[in-house]
mmCIF file of C-alpha atoms in Angstrom:
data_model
loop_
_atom_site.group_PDB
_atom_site.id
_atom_site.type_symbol
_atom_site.label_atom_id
_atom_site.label_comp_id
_atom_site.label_asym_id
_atom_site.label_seq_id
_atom_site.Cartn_x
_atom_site.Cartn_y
_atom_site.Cartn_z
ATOM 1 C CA UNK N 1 9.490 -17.080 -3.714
ATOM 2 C CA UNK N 2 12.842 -15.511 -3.215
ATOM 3 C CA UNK N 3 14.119 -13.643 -0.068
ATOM 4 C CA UNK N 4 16.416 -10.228 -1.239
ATOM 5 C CA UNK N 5 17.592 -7.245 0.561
ATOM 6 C CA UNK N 6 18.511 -3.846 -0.592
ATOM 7 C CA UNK N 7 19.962 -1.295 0.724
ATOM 8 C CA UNK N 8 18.113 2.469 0.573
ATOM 9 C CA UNK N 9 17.657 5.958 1.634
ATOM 10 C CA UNK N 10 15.506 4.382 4.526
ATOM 11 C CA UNK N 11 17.162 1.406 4.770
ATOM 12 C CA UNK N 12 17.446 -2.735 4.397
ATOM 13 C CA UNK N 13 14.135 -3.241 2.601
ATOM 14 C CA UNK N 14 13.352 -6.425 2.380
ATOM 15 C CA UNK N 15 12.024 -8.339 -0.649
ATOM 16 C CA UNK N 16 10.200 -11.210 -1.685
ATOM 17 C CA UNK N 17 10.535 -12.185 -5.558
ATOM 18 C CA UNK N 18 8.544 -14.857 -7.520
ATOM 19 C CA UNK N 19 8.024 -15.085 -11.257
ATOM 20 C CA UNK N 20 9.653 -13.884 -14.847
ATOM 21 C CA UNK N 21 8.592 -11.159 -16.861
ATOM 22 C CA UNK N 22 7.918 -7.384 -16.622
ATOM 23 C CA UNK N 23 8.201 -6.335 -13.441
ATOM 24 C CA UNK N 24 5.099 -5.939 -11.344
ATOM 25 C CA UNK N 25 5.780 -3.706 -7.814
ATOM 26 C CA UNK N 26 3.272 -4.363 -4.361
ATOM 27 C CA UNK N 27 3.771 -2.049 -1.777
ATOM 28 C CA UNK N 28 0.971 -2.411 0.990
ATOM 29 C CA UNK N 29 -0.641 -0.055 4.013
ATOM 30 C CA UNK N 30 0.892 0.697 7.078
ATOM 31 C CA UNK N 31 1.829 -2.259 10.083
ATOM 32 C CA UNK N 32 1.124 -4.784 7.473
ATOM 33 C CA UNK N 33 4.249 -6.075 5.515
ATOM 34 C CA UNK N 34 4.243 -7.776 1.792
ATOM 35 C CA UNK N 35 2.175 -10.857 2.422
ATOM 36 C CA UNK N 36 -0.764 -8.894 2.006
ATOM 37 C CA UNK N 37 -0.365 -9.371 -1.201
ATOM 38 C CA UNK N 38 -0.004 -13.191 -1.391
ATOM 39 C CA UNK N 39 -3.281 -14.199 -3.481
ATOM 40 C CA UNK N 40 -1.567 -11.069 -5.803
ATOM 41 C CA UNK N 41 1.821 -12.730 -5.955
ATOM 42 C CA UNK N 42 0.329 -16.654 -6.498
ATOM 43 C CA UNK N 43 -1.852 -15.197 -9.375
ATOM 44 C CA UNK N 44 0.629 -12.951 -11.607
ATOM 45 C CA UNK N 45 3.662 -14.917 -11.334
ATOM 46 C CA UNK N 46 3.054 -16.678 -14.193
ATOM 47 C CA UNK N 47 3.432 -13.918 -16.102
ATOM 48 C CA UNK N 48 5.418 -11.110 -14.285
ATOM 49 C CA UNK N 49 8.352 -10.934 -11.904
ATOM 50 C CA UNK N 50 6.430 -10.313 -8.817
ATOM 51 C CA UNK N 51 8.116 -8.093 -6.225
ATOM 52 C CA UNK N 52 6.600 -8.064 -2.902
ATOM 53 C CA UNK N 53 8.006 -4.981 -0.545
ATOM 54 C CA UNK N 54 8.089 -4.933 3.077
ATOM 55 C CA UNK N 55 7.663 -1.653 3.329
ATOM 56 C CA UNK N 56 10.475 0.878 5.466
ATOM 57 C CA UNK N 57 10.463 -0.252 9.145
ATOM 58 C CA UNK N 58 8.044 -2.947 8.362
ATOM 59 C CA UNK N 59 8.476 -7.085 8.223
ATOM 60 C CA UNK N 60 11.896 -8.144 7.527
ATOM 61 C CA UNK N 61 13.193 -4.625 6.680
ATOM 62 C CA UNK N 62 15.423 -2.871 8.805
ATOM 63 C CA UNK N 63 13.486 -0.124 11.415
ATOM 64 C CA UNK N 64 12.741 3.650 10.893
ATOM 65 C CA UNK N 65 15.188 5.144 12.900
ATOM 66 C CA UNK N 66 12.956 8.643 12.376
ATOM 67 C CA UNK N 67 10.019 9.837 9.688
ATOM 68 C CA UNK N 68 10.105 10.107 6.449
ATOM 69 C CA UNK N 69 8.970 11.818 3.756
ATOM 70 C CA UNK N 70 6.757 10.328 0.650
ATOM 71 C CA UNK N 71 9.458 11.279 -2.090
ATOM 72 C CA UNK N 72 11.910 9.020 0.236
ATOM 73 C CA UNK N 73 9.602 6.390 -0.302
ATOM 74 C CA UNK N 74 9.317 7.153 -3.900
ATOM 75 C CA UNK N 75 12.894 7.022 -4.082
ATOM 76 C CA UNK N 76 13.068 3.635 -2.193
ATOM 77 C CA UNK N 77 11.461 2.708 -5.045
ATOM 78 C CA UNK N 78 13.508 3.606 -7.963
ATOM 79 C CA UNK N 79 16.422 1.789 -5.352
ATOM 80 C CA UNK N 80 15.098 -1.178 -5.620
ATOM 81 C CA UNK N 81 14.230 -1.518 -9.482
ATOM 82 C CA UNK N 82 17.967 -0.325 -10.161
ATOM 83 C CA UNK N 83 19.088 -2.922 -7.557
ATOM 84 C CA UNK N 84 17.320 -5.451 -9.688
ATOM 85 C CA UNK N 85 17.957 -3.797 -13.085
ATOM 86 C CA UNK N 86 14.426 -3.177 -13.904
ATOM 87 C CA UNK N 87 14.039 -0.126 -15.910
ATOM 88 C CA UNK N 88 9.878 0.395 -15.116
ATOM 89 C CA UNK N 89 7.613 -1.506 -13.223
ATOM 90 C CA UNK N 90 3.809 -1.814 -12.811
ATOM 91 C CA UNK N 91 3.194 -0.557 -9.373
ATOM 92 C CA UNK N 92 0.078 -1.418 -7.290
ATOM 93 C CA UNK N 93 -0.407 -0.096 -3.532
ATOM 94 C CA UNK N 94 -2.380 0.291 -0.849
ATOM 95 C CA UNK N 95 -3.205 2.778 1.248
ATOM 96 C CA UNK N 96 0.348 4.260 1.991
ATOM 97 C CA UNK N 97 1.258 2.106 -0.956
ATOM 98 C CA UNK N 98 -1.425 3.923 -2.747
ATOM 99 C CA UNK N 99 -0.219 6.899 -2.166
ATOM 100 C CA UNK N 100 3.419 6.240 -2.775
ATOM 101 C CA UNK N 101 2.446 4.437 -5.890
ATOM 102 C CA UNK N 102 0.857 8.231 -6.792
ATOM 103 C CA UNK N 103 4.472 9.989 -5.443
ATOM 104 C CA UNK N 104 6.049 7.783 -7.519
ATOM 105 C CA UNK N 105 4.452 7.632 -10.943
ATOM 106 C CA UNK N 106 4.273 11.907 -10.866
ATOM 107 C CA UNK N 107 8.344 12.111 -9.621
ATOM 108 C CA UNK N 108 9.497 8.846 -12.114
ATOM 109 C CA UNK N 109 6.993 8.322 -15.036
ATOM 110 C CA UNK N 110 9.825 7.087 -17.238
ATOM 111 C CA UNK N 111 9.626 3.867 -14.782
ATOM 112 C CA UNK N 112 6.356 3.191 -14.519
ATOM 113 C CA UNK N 113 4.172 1.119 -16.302
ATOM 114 C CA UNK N 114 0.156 1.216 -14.985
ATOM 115 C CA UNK N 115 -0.911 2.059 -11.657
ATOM 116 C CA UNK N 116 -3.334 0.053 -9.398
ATOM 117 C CA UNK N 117 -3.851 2.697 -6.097
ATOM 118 C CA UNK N 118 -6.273 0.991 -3.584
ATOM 119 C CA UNK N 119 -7.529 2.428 -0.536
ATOM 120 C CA UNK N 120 -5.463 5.653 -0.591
ATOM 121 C CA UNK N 121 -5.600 9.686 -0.354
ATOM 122 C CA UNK N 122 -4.545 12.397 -2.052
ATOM 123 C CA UNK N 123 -5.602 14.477 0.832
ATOM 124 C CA UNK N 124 -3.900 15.569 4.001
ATOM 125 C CA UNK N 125 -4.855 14.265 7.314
ATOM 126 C CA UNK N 126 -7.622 16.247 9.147
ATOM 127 C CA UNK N 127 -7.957 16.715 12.862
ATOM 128 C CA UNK N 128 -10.190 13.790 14.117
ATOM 129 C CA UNK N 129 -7.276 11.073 11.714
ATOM 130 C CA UNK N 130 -4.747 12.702 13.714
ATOM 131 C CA UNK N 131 -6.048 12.879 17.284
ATOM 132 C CA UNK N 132 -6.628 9.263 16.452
ATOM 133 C CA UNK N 133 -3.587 7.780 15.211
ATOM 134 C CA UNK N 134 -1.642 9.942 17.793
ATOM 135 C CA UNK N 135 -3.836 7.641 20.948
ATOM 136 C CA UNK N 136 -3.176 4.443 18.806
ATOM 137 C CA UNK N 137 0.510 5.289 18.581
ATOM 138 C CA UNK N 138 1.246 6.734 22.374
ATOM 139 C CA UNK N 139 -0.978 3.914 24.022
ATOM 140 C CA UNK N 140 0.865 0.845 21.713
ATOM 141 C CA UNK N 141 4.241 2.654 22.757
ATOM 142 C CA UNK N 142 2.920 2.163 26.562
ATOM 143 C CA UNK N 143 1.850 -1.716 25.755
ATOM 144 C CA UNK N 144 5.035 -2.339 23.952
ATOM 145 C CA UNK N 145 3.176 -3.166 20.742
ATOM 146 C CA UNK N 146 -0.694 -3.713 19.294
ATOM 147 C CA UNK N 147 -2.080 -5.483 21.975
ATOM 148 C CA UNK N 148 -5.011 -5.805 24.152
ATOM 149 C CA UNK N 149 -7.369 -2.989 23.675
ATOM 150 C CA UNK N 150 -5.893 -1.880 20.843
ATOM 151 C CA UNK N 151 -6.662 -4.905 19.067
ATOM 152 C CA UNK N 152 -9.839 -3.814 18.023
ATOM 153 C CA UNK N 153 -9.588 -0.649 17.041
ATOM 154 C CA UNK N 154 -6.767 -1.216 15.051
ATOM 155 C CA UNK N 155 -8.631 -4.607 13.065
ATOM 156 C CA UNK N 156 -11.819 -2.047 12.536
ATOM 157 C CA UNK N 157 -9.979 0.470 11.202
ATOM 158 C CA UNK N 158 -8.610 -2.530 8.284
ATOM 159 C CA UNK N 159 -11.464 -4.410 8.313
ATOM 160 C CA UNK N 160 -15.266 -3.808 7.335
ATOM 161 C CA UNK N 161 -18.114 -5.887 8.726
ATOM 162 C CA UNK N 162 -18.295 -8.388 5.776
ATOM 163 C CA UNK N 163 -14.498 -9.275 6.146
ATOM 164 C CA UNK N 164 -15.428 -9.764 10.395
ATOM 165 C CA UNK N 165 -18.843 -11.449 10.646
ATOM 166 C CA UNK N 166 -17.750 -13.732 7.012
ATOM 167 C CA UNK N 167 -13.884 -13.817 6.809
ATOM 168 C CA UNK N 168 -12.042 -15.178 10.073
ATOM 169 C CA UNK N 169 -9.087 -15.802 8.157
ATOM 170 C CA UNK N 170 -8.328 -11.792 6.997
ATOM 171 C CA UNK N 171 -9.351 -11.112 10.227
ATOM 172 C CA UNK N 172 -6.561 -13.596 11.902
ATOM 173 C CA UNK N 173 -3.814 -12.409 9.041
ATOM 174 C CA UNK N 174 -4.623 -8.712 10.173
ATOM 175 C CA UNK N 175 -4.346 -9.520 13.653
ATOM 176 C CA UNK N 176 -0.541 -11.713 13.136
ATOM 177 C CA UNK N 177 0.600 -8.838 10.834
ATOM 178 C CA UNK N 178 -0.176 -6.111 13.438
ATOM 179 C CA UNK N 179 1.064 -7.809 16.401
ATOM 180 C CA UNK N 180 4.028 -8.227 14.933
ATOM 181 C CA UNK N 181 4.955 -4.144 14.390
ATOM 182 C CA UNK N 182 8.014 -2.780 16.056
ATOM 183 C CA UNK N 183 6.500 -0.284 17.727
ATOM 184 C CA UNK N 184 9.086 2.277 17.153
ATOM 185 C CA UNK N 185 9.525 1.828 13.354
ATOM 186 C CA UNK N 186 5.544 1.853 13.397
ATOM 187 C CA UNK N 187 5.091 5.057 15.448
ATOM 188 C CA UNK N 188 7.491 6.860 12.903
ATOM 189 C CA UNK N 189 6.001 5.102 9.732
ATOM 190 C CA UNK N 190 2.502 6.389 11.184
ATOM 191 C CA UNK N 191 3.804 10.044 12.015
ATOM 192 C CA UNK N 192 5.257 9.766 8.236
ATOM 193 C CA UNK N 193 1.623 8.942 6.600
ATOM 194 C CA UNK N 194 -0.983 10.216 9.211
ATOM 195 C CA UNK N 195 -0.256 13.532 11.040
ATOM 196 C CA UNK N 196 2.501 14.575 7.920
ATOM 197 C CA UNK N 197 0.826 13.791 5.184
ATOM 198 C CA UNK N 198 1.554 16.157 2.730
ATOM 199 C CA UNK N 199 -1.769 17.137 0.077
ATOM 200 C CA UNK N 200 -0.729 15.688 -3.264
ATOM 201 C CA UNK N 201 -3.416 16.332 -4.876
ATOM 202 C CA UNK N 202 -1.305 19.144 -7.203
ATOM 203 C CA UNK N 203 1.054 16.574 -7.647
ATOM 204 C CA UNK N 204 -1.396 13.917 -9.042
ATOM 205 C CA UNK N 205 -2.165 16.335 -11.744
ATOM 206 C CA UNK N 206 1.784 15.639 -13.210
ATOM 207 C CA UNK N 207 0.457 11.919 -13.639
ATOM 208 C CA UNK N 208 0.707 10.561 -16.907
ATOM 209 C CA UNK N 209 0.506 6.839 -16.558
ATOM 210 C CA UNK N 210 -2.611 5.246 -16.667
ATOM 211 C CA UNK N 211 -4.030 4.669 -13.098
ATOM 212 C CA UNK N 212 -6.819 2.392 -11.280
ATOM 213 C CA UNK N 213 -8.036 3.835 -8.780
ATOM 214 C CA UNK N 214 -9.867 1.044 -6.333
ATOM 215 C CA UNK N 215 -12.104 1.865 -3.032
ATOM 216 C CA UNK N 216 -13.866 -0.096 -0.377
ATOM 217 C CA UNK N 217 -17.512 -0.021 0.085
ATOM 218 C CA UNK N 218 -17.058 -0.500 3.730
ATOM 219 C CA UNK N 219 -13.489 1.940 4.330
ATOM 220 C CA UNK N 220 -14.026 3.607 6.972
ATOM 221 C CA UNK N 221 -10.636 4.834 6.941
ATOM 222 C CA UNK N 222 -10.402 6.722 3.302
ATOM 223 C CA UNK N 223 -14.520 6.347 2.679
ATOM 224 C CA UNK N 224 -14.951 6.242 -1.543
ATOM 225 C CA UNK N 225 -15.885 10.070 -1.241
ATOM 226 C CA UNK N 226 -12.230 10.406 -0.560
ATOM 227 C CA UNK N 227 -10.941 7.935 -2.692
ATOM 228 C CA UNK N 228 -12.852 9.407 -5.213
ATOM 229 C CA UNK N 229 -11.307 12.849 -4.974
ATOM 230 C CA UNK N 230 -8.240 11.144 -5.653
ATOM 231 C CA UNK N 231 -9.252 9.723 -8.917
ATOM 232 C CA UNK N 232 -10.231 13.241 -9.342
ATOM 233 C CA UNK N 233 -7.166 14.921 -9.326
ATOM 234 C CA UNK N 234 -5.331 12.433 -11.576
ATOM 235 C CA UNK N 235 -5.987 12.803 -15.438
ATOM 236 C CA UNK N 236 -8.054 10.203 -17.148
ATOM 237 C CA UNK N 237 -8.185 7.849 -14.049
ATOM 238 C CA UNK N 238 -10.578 5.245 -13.710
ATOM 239 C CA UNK N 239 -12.172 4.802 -10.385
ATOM 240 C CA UNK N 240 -14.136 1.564 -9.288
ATOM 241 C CA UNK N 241 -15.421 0.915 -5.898
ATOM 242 C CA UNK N 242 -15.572 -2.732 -4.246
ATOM 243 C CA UNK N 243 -18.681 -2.587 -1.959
ATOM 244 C CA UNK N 244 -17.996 -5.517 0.513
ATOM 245 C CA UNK N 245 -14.283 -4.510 0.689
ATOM 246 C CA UNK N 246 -13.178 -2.250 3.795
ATOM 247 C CA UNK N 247 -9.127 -0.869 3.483
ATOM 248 C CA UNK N 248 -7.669 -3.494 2.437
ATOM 249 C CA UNK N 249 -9.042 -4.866 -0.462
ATOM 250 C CA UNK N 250 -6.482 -7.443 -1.683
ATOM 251 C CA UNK N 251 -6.469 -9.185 1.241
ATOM 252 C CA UNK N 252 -10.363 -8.932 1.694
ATOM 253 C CA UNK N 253 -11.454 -9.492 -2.231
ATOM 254 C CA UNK N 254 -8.535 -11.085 -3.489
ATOM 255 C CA UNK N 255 -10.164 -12.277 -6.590
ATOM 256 C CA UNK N 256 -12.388 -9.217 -7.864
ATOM 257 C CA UNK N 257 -8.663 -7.425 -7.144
ATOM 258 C CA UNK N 258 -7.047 -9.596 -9.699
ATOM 259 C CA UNK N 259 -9.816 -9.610 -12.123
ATOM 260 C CA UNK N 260 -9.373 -5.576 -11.949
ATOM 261 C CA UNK N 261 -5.867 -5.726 -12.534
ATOM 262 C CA UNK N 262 -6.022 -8.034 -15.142
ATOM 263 C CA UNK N 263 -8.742 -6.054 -17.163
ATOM 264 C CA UNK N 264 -6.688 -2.646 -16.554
ATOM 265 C CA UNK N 265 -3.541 -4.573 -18.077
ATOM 266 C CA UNK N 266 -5.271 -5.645 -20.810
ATOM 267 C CA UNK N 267 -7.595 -2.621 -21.449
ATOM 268 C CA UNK N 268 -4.414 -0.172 -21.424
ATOM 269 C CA UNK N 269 -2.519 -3.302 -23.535
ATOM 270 C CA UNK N 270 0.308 -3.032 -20.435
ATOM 271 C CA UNK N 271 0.692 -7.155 -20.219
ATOM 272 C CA UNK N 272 4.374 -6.392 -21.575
ATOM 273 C CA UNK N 273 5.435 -2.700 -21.644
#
């Protein structure tokens, strides 16, 4: 797998490349960066040029010097497929990759290929997220980073009680990834996606592409009641739920999450474009 940086609206993004083929995007939730997508990228690279995106502010990209909004991101996007001369891309993501993979196949659908959004929203933020996310972000700016208490709180909001009580490994990756935030980058990032996130549920009705729509069982973050009214509002979405998967299912069911990608490729005949 191949370091490569490129340059965007919001910054050095950082990339990590494996594989030949059509292209085949991973863009993954907040304070984690692209090796939550590892099982993804050892699995497809046989068959697609695998792009693994550390997400603005996030792992080796440069930090968020302020917020953002989601058709930045969706721009950061097309960025990086013209920086690689890719023309269209499958695009899977979670949670604020899921709903950036949404942004993005409504604003670009002439460079998409399928969709794969896992754990994500259509919906904006309501009062009890925000009070929330605002603690988590003021008391890891006071820490200096995910720390101490918030250790918990932040590895139950990823993590269900399968993945904790059976899975001490996802537990320890979530744990690495989060300690590892820059604070700063992450309180912006978290402003961007929490407490501003716009409702795109009008949007999602532009959506042409076919889309996989993928919830956890155990999410207590964006339950499958939520999930599910984002499948709603997309046309001929299909919606699946994995019930010992919490909010981030790739890294918690890595096989049944390539097994779903791989039938939705082959059901929609998307192997090649």
């Amino acid at each position: 797998m191949q370091d490569r940086y490129v340059e965007t609206v919001l910054g050095r993004i950082r990339l990590r490349i494996d594989g030949s083929g059509p292209a085949m995007l991973f863009w993954p939730s907040l304070l984690m960066d692209g090796t939550l997508w590892s099982a993804q990228a050892a699995h497809f690279a046989d068959r697609f040029q695998v792009i693994l995106v550390d997400p603005p502010g996030h792992g080796g990209s440069q930090p968020l010097t302020g917020p953002f909004t989601f058709e930045q991101c969706a721009q950061v996007i097309t960025q990086i497929l013209d920086d690689l001369g890719v023309d269209k891309a499958h695009l899977i993501g979670n949670s604020w990759g899921g709903m950036i993979g949404g942004t993005f196949a409504a604003l670009h659908p002439d460079r998409i290929g399928i969709a794969v959004l896992m754990n994500a929203t259509a919906s904006p933020a309501g009062r009890r997220q925000r009070f929330e996310y605002g603690v988590l972000t003021r008391t890891a700016q006071l820490l200096g980073g995910i720390r101490g208490p918030l250790k918990a709180p932040v590895r139950d909001a990823f993590l269900g009680p399968t993945a904790r009580s059976e899975k001490p490994e996802v537990v320890a990756t979530v744990n690495e990834l989060a300690a590892k935030v820059n604070i700063t980058s992450g309180r912006h990032a978290v402003t961007s996606v929490v407490p501003r996130r716009p409702d795109q549920r009008a949007l999602f009705g532009r959506i042409r592409t076919p889309v996989l729509v993928v919830a956890g069982g155990e999410d207590q973050t964006f339950p499958p009641d939520e999930t599910e009214e984002m499948a709603d509002s997309i046309p001929g979405a299909r919606f699946v739920v994995l019930e010992q998967s919490a909010h981030l299912a790739a890294l918690e069911s890595p096989k049944e999450v390539n097994a779903l990608i791989d039938d939705f490729l082959a059901d929609q005949g998307a192997a090649t474009y």
